[in-house]
XYZ file of C-alpha atoms in Angstrom:
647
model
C -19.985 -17.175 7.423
C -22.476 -18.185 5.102
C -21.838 -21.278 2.569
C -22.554 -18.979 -0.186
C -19.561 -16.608 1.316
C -17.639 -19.982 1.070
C -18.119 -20.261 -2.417
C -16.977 -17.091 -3.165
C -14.288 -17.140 -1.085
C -13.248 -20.424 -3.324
C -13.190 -18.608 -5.926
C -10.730 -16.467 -5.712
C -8.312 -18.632 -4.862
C -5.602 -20.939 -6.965
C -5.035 -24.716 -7.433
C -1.825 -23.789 -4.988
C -3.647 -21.494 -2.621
C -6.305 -24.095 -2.116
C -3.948 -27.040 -1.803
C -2.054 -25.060 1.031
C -5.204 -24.466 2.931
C -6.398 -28.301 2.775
C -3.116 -28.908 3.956
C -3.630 -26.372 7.115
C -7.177 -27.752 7.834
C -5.488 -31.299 8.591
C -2.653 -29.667 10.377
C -4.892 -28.094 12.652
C -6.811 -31.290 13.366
C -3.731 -33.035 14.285
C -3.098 -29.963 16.453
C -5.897 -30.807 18.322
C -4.748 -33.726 20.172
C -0.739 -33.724 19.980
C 0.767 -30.198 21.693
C 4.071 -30.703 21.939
C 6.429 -29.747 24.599
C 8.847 -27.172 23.759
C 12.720 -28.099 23.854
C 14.470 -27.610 27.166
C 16.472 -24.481 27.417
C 19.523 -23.903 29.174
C 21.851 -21.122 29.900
C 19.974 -18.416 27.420
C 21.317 -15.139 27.635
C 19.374 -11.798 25.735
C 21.974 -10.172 23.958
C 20.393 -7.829 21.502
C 20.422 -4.927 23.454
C 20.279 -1.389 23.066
C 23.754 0.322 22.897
C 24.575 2.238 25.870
C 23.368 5.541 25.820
C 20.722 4.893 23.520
C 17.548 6.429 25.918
C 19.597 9.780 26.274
C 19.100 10.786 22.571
C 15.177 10.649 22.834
C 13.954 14.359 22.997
C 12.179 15.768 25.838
C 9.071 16.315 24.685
C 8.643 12.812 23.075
C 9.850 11.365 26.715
C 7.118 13.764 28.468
C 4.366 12.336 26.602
C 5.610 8.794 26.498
C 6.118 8.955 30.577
C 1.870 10.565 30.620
C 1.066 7.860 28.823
C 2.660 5.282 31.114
C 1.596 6.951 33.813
C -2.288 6.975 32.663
C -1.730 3.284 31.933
C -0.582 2.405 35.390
C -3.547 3.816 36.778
C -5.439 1.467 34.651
C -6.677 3.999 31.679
C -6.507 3.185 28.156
C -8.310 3.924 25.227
C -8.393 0.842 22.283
C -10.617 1.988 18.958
C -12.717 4.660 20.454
C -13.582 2.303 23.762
C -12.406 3.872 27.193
C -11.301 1.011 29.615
C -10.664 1.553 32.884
C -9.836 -1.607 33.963
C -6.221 -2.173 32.522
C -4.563 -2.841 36.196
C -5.840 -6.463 35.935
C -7.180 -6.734 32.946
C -10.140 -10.011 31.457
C -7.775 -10.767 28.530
C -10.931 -12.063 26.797
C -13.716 -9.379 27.196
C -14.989 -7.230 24.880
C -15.928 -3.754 26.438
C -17.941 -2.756 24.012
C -20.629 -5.343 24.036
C -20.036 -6.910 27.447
C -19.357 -10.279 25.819
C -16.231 -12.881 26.660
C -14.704 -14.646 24.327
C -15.552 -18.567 24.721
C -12.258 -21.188 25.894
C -11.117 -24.303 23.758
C -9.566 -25.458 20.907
C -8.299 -21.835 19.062
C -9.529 -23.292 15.658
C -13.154 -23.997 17.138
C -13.951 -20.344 18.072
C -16.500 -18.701 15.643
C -13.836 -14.940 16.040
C -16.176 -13.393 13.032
C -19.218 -13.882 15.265
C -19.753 -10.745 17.460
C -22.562 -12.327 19.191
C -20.614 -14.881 20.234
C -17.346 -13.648 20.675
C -17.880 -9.573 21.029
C -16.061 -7.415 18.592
C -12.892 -9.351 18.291
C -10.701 -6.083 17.629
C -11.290 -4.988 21.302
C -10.516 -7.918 22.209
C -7.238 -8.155 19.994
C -5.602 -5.325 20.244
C -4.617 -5.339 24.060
C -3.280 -8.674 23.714
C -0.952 -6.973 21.121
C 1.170 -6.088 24.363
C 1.805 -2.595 22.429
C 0.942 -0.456 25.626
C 3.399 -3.003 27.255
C 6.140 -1.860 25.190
C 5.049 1.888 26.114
C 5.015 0.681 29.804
C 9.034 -0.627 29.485
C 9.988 2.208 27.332
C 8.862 4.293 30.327
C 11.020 2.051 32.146
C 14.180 2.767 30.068
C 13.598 6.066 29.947
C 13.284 7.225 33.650
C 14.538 3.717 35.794
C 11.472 3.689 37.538
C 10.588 -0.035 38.461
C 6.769 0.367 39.015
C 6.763 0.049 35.033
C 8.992 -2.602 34.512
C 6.908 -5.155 37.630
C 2.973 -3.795 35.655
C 4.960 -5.270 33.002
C 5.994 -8.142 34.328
C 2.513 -8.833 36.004
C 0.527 -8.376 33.121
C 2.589 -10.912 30.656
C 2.307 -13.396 33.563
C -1.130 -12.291 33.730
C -1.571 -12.842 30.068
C 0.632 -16.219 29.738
C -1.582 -17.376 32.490
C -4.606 -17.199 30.825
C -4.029 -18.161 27.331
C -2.169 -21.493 27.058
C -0.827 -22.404 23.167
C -3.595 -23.134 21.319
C -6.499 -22.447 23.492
C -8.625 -19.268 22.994
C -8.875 -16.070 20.910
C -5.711 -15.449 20.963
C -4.052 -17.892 18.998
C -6.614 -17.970 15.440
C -4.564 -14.977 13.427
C -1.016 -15.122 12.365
C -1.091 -11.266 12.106
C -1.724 -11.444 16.505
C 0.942 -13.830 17.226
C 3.501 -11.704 15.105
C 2.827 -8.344 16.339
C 2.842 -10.135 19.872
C 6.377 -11.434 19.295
C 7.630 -8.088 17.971
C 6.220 -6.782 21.372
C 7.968 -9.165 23.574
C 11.570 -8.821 21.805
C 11.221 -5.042 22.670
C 9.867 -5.736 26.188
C 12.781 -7.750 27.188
C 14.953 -5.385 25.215
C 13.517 -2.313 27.162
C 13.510 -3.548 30.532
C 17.229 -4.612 30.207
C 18.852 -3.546 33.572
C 15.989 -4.326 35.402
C 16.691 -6.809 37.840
C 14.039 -8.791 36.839
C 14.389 -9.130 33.457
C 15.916 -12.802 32.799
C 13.514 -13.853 35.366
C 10.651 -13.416 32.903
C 11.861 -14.024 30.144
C 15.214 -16.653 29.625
C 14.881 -18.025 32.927
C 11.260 -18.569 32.247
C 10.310 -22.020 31.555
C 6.599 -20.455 30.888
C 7.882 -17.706 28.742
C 10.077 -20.299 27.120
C 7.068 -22.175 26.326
C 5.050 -19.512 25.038
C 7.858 -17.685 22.580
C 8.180 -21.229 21.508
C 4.571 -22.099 20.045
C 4.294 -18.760 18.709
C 6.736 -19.464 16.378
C 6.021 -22.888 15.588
C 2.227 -21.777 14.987
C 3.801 -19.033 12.797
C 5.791 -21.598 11.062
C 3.007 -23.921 10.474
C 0.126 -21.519 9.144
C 1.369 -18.381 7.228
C -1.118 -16.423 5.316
C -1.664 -17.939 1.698
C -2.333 -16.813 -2.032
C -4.864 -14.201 -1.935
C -4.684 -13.520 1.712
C -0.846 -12.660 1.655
C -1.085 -9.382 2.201
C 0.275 -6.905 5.082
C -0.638 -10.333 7.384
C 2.037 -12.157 5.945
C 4.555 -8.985 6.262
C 3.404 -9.105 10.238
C 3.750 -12.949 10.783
C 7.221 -12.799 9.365
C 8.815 -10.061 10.898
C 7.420 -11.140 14.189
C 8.717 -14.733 13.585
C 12.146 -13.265 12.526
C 12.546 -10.580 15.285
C 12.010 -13.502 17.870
C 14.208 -16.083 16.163
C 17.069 -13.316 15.830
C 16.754 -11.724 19.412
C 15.361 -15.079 21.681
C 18.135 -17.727 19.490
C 17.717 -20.168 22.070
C 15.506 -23.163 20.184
C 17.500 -25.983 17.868
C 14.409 -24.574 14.981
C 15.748 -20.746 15.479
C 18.225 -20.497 12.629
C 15.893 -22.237 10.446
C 12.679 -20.032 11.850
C 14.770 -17.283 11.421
C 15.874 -18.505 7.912
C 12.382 -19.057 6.137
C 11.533 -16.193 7.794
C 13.578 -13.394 6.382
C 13.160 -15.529 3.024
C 9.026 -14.505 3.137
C 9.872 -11.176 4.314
C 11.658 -10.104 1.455
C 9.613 -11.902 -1.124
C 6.213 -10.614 0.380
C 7.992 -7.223 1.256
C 8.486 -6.777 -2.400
C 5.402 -8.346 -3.541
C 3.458 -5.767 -1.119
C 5.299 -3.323 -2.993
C 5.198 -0.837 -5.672
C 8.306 -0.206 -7.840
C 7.073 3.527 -7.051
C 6.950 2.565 -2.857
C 3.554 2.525 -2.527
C 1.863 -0.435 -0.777
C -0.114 -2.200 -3.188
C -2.854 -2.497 -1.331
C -3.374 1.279 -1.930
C -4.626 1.371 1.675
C -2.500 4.214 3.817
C -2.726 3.040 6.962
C -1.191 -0.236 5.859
C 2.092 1.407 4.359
C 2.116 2.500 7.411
C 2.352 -0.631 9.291
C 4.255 -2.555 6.896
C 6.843 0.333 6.724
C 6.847 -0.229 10.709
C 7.584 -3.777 10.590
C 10.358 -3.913 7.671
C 12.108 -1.199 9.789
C 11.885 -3.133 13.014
C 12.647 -6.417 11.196
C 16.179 -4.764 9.338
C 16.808 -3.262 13.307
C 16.404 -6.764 14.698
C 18.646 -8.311 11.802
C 21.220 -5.246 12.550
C 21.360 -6.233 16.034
C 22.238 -9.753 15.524
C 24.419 -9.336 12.787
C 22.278 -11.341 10.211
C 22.904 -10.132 7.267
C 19.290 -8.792 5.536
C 19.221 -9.095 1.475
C 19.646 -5.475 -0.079
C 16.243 -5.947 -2.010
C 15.035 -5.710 1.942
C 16.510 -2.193 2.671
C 15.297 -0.706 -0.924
C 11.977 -1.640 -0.570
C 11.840 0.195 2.904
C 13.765 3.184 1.349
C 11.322 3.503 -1.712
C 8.135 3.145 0.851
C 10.067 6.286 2.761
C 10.602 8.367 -0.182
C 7.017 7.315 -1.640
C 5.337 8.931 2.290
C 7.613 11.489 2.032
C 5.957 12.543 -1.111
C 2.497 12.095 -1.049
C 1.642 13.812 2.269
C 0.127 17.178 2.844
C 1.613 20.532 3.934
C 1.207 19.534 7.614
C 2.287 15.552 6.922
C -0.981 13.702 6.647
C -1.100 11.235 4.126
C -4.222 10.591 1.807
C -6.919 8.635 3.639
C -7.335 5.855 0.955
C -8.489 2.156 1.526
C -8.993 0.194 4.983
C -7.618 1.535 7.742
C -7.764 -0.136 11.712
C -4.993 1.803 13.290
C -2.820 -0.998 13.385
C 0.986 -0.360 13.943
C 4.124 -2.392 14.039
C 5.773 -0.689 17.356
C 4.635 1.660 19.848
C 6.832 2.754 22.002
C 5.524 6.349 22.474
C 2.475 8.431 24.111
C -0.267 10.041 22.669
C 0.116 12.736 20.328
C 3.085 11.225 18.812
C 2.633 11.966 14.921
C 2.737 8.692 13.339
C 3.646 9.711 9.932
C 6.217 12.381 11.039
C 7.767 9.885 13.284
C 8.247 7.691 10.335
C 10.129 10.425 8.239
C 12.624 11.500 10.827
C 13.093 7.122 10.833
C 13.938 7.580 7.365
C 16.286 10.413 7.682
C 18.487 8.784 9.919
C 18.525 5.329 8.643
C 18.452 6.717 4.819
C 18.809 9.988 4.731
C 16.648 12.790 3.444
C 16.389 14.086 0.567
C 16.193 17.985 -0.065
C 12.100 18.060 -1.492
C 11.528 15.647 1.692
C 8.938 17.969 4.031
C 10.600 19.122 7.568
C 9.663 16.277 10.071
C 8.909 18.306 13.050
C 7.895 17.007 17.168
C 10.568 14.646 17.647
C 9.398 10.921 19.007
C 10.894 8.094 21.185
C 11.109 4.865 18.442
C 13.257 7.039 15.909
C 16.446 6.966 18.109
C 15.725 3.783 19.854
C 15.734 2.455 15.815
C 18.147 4.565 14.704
C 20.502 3.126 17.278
C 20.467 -0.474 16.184
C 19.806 0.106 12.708
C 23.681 -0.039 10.455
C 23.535 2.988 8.386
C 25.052 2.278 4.987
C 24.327 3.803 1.182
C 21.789 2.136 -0.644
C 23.017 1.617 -4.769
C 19.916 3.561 -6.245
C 18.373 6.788 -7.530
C 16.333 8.355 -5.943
C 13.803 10.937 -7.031
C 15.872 14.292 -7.247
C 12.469 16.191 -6.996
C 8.952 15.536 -5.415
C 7.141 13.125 -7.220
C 3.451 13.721 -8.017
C 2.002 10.442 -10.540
C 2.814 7.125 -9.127
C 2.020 5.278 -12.551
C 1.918 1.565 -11.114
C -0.281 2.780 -7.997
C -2.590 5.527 -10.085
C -2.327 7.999 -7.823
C -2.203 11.396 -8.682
C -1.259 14.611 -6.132
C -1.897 18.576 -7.337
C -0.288 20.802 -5.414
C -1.508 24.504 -5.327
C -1.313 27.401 -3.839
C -1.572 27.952 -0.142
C -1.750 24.452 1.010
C -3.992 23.669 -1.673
C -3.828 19.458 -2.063
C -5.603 17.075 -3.999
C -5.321 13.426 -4.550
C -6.632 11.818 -7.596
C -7.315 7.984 -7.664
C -7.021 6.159 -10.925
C -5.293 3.283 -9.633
C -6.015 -1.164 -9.364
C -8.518 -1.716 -6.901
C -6.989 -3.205 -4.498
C -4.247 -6.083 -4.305
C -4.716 -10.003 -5.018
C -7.620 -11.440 -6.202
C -9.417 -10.238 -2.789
C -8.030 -7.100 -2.560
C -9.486 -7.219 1.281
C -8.771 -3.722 2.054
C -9.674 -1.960 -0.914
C -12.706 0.390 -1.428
C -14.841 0.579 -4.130
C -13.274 4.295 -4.805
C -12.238 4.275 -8.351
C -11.665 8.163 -9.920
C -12.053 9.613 -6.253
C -11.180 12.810 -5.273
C -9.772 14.339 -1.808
C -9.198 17.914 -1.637
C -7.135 19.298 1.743
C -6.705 23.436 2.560
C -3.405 23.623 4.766
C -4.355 19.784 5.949
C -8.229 20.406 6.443
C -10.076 18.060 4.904
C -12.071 20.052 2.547
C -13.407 16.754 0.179
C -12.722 14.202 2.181
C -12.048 10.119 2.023
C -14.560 9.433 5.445
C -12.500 6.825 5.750
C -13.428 3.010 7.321
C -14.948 3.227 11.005
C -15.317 -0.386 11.307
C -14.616 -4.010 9.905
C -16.608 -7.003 11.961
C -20.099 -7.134 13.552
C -21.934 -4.144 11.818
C -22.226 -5.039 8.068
C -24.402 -2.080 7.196
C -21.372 0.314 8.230
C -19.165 -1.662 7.030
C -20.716 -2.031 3.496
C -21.479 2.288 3.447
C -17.654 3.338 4.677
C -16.229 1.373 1.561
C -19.235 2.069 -0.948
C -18.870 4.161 -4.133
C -21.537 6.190 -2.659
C -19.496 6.186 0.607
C -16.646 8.252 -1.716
C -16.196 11.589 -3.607
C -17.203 9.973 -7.150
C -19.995 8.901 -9.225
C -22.552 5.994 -9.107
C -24.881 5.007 -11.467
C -27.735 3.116 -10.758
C -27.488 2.415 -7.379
C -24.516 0.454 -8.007
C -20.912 -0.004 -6.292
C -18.366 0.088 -9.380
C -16.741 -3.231 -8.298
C -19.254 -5.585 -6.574
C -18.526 -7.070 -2.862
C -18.502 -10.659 -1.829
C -18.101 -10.529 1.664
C -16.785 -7.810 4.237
C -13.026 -8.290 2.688
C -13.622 -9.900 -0.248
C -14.464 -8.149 -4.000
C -15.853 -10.835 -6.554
C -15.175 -8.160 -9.269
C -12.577 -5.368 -9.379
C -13.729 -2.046 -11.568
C -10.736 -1.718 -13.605
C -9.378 2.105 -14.264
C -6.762 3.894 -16.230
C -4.962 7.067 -16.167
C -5.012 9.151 -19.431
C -3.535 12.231 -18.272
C -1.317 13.106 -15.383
C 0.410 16.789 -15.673
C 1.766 18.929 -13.186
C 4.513 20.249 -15.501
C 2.168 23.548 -15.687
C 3.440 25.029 -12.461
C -0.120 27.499 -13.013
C -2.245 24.676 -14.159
C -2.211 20.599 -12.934
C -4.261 18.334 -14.870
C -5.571 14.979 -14.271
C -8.145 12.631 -16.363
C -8.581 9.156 -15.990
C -11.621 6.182 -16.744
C -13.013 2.969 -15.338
C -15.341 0.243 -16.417
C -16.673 -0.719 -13.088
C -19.993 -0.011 -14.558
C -20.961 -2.746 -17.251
C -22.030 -1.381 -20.454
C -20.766 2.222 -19.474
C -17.644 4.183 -19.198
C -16.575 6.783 -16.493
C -14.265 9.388 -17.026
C -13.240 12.210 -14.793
C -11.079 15.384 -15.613
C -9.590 17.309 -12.749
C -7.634 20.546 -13.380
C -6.000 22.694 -10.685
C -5.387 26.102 -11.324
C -3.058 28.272 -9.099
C -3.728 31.799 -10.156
C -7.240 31.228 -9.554
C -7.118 29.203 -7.052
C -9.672 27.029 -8.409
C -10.228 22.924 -8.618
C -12.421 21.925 -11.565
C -13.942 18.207 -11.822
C -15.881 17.329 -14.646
C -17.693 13.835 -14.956
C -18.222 12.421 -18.148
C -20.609 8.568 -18.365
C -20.324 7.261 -22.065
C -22.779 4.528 -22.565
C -27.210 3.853 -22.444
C -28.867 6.684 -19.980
C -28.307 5.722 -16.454
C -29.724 7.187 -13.233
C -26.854 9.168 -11.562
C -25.672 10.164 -7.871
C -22.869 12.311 -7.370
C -21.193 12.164 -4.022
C -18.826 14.930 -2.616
C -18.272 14.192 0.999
C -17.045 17.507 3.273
C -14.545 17.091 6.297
C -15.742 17.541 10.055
C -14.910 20.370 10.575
C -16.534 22.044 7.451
C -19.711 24.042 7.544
C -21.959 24.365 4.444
C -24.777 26.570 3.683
C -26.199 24.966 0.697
C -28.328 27.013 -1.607
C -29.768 25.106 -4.786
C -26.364 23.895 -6.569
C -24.164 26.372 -4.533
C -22.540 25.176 -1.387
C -20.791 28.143 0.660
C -17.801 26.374 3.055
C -16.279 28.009 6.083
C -14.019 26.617 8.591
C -11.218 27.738 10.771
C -7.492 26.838 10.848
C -4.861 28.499 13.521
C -8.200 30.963 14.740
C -8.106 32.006 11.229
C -11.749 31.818 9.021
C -11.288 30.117 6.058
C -13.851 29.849 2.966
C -14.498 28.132 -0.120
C -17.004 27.735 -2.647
C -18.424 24.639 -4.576
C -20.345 25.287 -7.444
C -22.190 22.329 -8.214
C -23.267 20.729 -11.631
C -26.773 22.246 -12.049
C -28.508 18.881 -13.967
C -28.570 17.465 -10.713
C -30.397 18.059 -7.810
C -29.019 18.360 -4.592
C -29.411 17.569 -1.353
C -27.335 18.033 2.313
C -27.014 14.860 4.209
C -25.340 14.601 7.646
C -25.272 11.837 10.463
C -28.178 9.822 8.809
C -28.322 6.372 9.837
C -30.923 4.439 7.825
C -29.683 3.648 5.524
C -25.947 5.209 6.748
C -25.189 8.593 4.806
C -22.710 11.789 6.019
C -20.226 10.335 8.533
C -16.696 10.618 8.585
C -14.425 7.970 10.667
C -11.119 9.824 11.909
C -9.983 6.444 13.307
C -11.309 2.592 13.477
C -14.129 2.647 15.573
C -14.881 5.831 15.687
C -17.412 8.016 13.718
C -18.961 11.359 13.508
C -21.525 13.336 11.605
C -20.122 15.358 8.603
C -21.962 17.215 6.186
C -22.372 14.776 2.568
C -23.492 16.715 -0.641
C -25.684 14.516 -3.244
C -26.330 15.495 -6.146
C -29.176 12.939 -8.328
C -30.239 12.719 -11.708
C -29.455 10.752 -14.867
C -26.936 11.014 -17.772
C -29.404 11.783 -20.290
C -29.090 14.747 -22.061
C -25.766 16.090 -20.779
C -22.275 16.067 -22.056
C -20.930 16.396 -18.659
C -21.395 16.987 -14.922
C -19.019 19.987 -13.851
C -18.175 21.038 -10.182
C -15.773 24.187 -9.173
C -14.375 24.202 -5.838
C -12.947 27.768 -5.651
C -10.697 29.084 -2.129
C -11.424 32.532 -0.588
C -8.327 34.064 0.399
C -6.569 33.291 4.004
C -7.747 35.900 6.911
């Protein structure tokens, strides 16, 4: 990174923050020179098992897909962020696919990871060394007895141990890696239980031994700080407490375990909205954080450590919060950063993420009656469910569907047929950084039955392609206005905002049950004001956005960004959509605001314009709508999205 990314960086931070990170930068010299052994073990025993009968409540289907998947793995297939590897029977633990590089050896601190042309894209190279399609691999194992899973598993973690020695290479820079990693291995050795092998790798394993052992003294040592505390810190402890609860075998494992439920519930809560949305206002990353509090309060459960009730309610109020902001067919909006990252995988492709988290909630919480019907079934909900201790949880909870989450600023209309829209008038991200936020403010997505009609494109990468990067999280990159040219907050780095557009929520009805309204402002742009109005009306079926800019004329671009599978015929400011849902055409009009003049924009790469990214890594051309003009002489840009009927 550049010095001048330095000095930003320094910026952001506090006395405390700073002093903690001085403090890591000599640790990790001494580290250089003095590795420790780890203690002798003797006469460890795994005890955190699953109870017996466990694998028998996990429904067909979701054991049919999981046993696909494991089978495609053993024959060396897997896909990791849109890359196809075939070469997962022995895998190079440090090569990149994508761009043929290998990561270089030595001292874990000395390699450049944010350098692709050194290193390669460093999430490729991550996210196998996550050991999450190791856990699908024993699960497979559980599931159906069949040992050829259980010795790939074995192979590949001896494989992997091997090769990557505490504190030497790629795999030991990020906190967030080694915590994940942990998680993994508790639920490996807690999977393959009744193999014979099983204490052979893991508690009769001096190397194993070794290697649980600096992962938690590295996650001891250097846990995320200040204005990088966000979901990282959420993964480093509930990796760190998962392993000091199931593998209790170390004289430092009641206090690893200690500290680390302490920073779990503090950051927990800190990551937190009193509403249950993640403050980072990035979906995929309620999501994961959901994942890991769930698997954290499972491990606790299963070692009878008692977890503080502050713990449980956050993880409730996250539940409830999902539960109410998806769509008619349970997608959630597509707000923020999002890398696919999870907290446990112990299923096969197909699995609905966000569904499988519901039917988690209803049988560790319990579902409420507004709660949508979690249909598909999945493997982790029973395996959970089983070591979880159900219990009631002193608080109220929402007796009917919530729609304005005050503290978060997000807004959902609901209309008729299916008809969703999210409205954004929320912070801009979390901590001074706020890493994973977009520059978004007063965005709009509109889904039809859980087609993205006005869509969020969503994030497509993070590292090695800062053009991309810079577009996916751009104002003009969102369905909102820009003036000038401008992003509304302004970027210092690829996760780092120097200055956060700050917005407010004037209006948030859906009392009406014929007409939702929605208005809110931001000052992202100095020296002028943007406020948006967004009414839903049901007999009409009809969304109506108008953008008002109070302040000296400015040069204006309007952005409304259509879903993939959306085909527009535009005609001067009238765009004509069609798609299909279930066989079924579908239609829909958008009437444009006529000061502007528009243009269709789709898979345009210099400078990057009409993409949309349905998962990291991945991108594909969609059709973009821009309208361009100025402010002068107008009280008001208005658009009208109107729905044809079904059929």
């Amino acid at each position: 990174m550049s010095a001048g990314w330095y000095l930003r960086r320094l910026s952001r931070m506090g006395p405390r923050e700073i002093g903690g990170r001085a403090g890591d930068a000599v640790r990790r010299r001494r580290w250089r020179s003095s590795l420790p052994d780890s203690p002798g073990v003797g006469g460890a025993r795994f005890t955190a098992v699953l109870p017996a009968g466990t694998t028998a409540a996990v429904p067909p289907d979701a054991a049919k897909r999981l046993i696909a998947e494991a089978d495609r793995l053993m024959a060396g297939h897997a896909e990791f962020f849109g890359v196809v590897r075939d070469d997962m029977v022995d895998p190079d633990w440090c090569h990149d696919p994508k761009t043929g590089r290998r990561a270089p050896w030595g001292y874990a601190f000395d390699v450049p990871y944010r350098s692709e042309d050194t290193v390669g894209d460093i999430k490729q190279i991550w996210e196998p060394s996550r050991h999450q399609y190791l856990t699908v691999l024993a699960a497979a194992y559980a599931i159906t007895g069949d040992e050829r899973y259980a010795e790939r598993v074995a192979e590949h973690l001896r494989s992997w141990w091997a090769a990557n020695a505490p504190l030497r290479g790629v795999h030991w820079i990020s906190g967030i890696e080694l915590g994940i990693r942990l998680l993994s291995w508790v639920w490996i050795r807690r999977l393959l239980e009744g193999w014979p092998g099983a204490a052979g790798l893991f508690e009769d394993n001096p190397v194993a031994l070794d290697q649980i052992w600096h992962h938690q003294r590295w996650l001891a040592a250097f846990p995320s700080r200040g204005s990088s505390a966000n979901n990282h810190v959420i993964a480093e402890a509930a990796g760190q407490f998962a392993a000091a609860c199931a593998f209790d075998w170390f004289p430092s494992s009641a206090r690893w375990r200690a500290d680390a439920l302490r920073s779990l519930e503090r950051h927990l809560r800190a990551n937190t909205f009193g509403s249950g949305l993640n403050r980072e206002l990035a979906t995929e990353y309620h999501g994961l954080v959901l994942e890991l509090g769930l698997a954290a309060v499972a491990e606790a459960d299963a070692a009878g450590v008692p977890v503080p009730a502050p713990v449980r309610l956050v993880l409730l109020r996250m539940t409830d919060a999902l539960a109410a902001v998806v769509d008619s067919r349970l997608r959630p909006p597509r707000q923020g950063d999002a890398d696919d990252g999870h907290g446990l995988i112990v299923d096969g492709a197909g699995t609905d993420r966000w569904a499988s988290l519901l039917a988690t909630g209803d049988a560790v919480f319990g579902r409420l009656t507004w709660w949508p019907e979690a249909t598909g079934g999945d493997v982790r909900t029973p395996l959970l469910a089983a070591l979880i201790r159900p219990g009631a949880i002193e608080v109220t909870r929402p007796a009917s569907r919530p729609a304005h989450f005050a503290d978060a600023g997000m807004t959902v209309l609901r209309g008729p047929e299916e008809i969703w829209c999210r409205c954004d008038g929320g912070p801009h991200g979390f901590l001074s950084i706020a890493a994973h936020a977009h520059a978004d403010a007063l965005s709009v997505e509109v889904r039809h039955d859980g087609v993205d009609v006005l869509a969020d494109p969503g994030t497509y990468c993070y590292h090695g392609q800062p053009e991309w990067r810079r577009y996916f999280r751009s104002t003009l990159g969102h369905n909102t206005l820009q003036l000038d040219g401008d992003d509304q907050s302004v970027s210092g780095g690829p996760f780092l905002w120097t200055r956060h557009a700050r917005s407010r929520v004037l209006v948030a009805d859906t009392s009406d049950t014929n007409v939702a309204r929605w208005c809110a402002e931001h000052d992202g742009y100095q020296g002028s004001v943007h406020r948006r109005r967004v009414e839903l009306t049901a007999v009409s079926r009809e969304l109506r956005i108008v953008d008002e800019v109070r302040g000296p004329k400015r040069s204006v671009r309007l952005a409304f960004h259509l879903g993939p599978a959306i085909t527009a015929e535009l005609v001067g400011n009238r765009a004509v959509l069609t798609w299909r849902r279930d066989g079924e055409e579908r239609s829909a009009v958008l009437d444009l605001p006529g000061e502007l003049n528009w243009r269709a924009h789709r898979g345009e790469s210099d400078p990057p314009l009409g993409w949309y990214s349905a998962g990291f890594g991945r991108k594909e051309p969609a059709t973009t709508l821009v309208g361009t003009g100025s402010t002068d002489g107008t009280e008001g840009f208005v658009t009208v999205l109107g729905f044809g009927s079904q059929g």
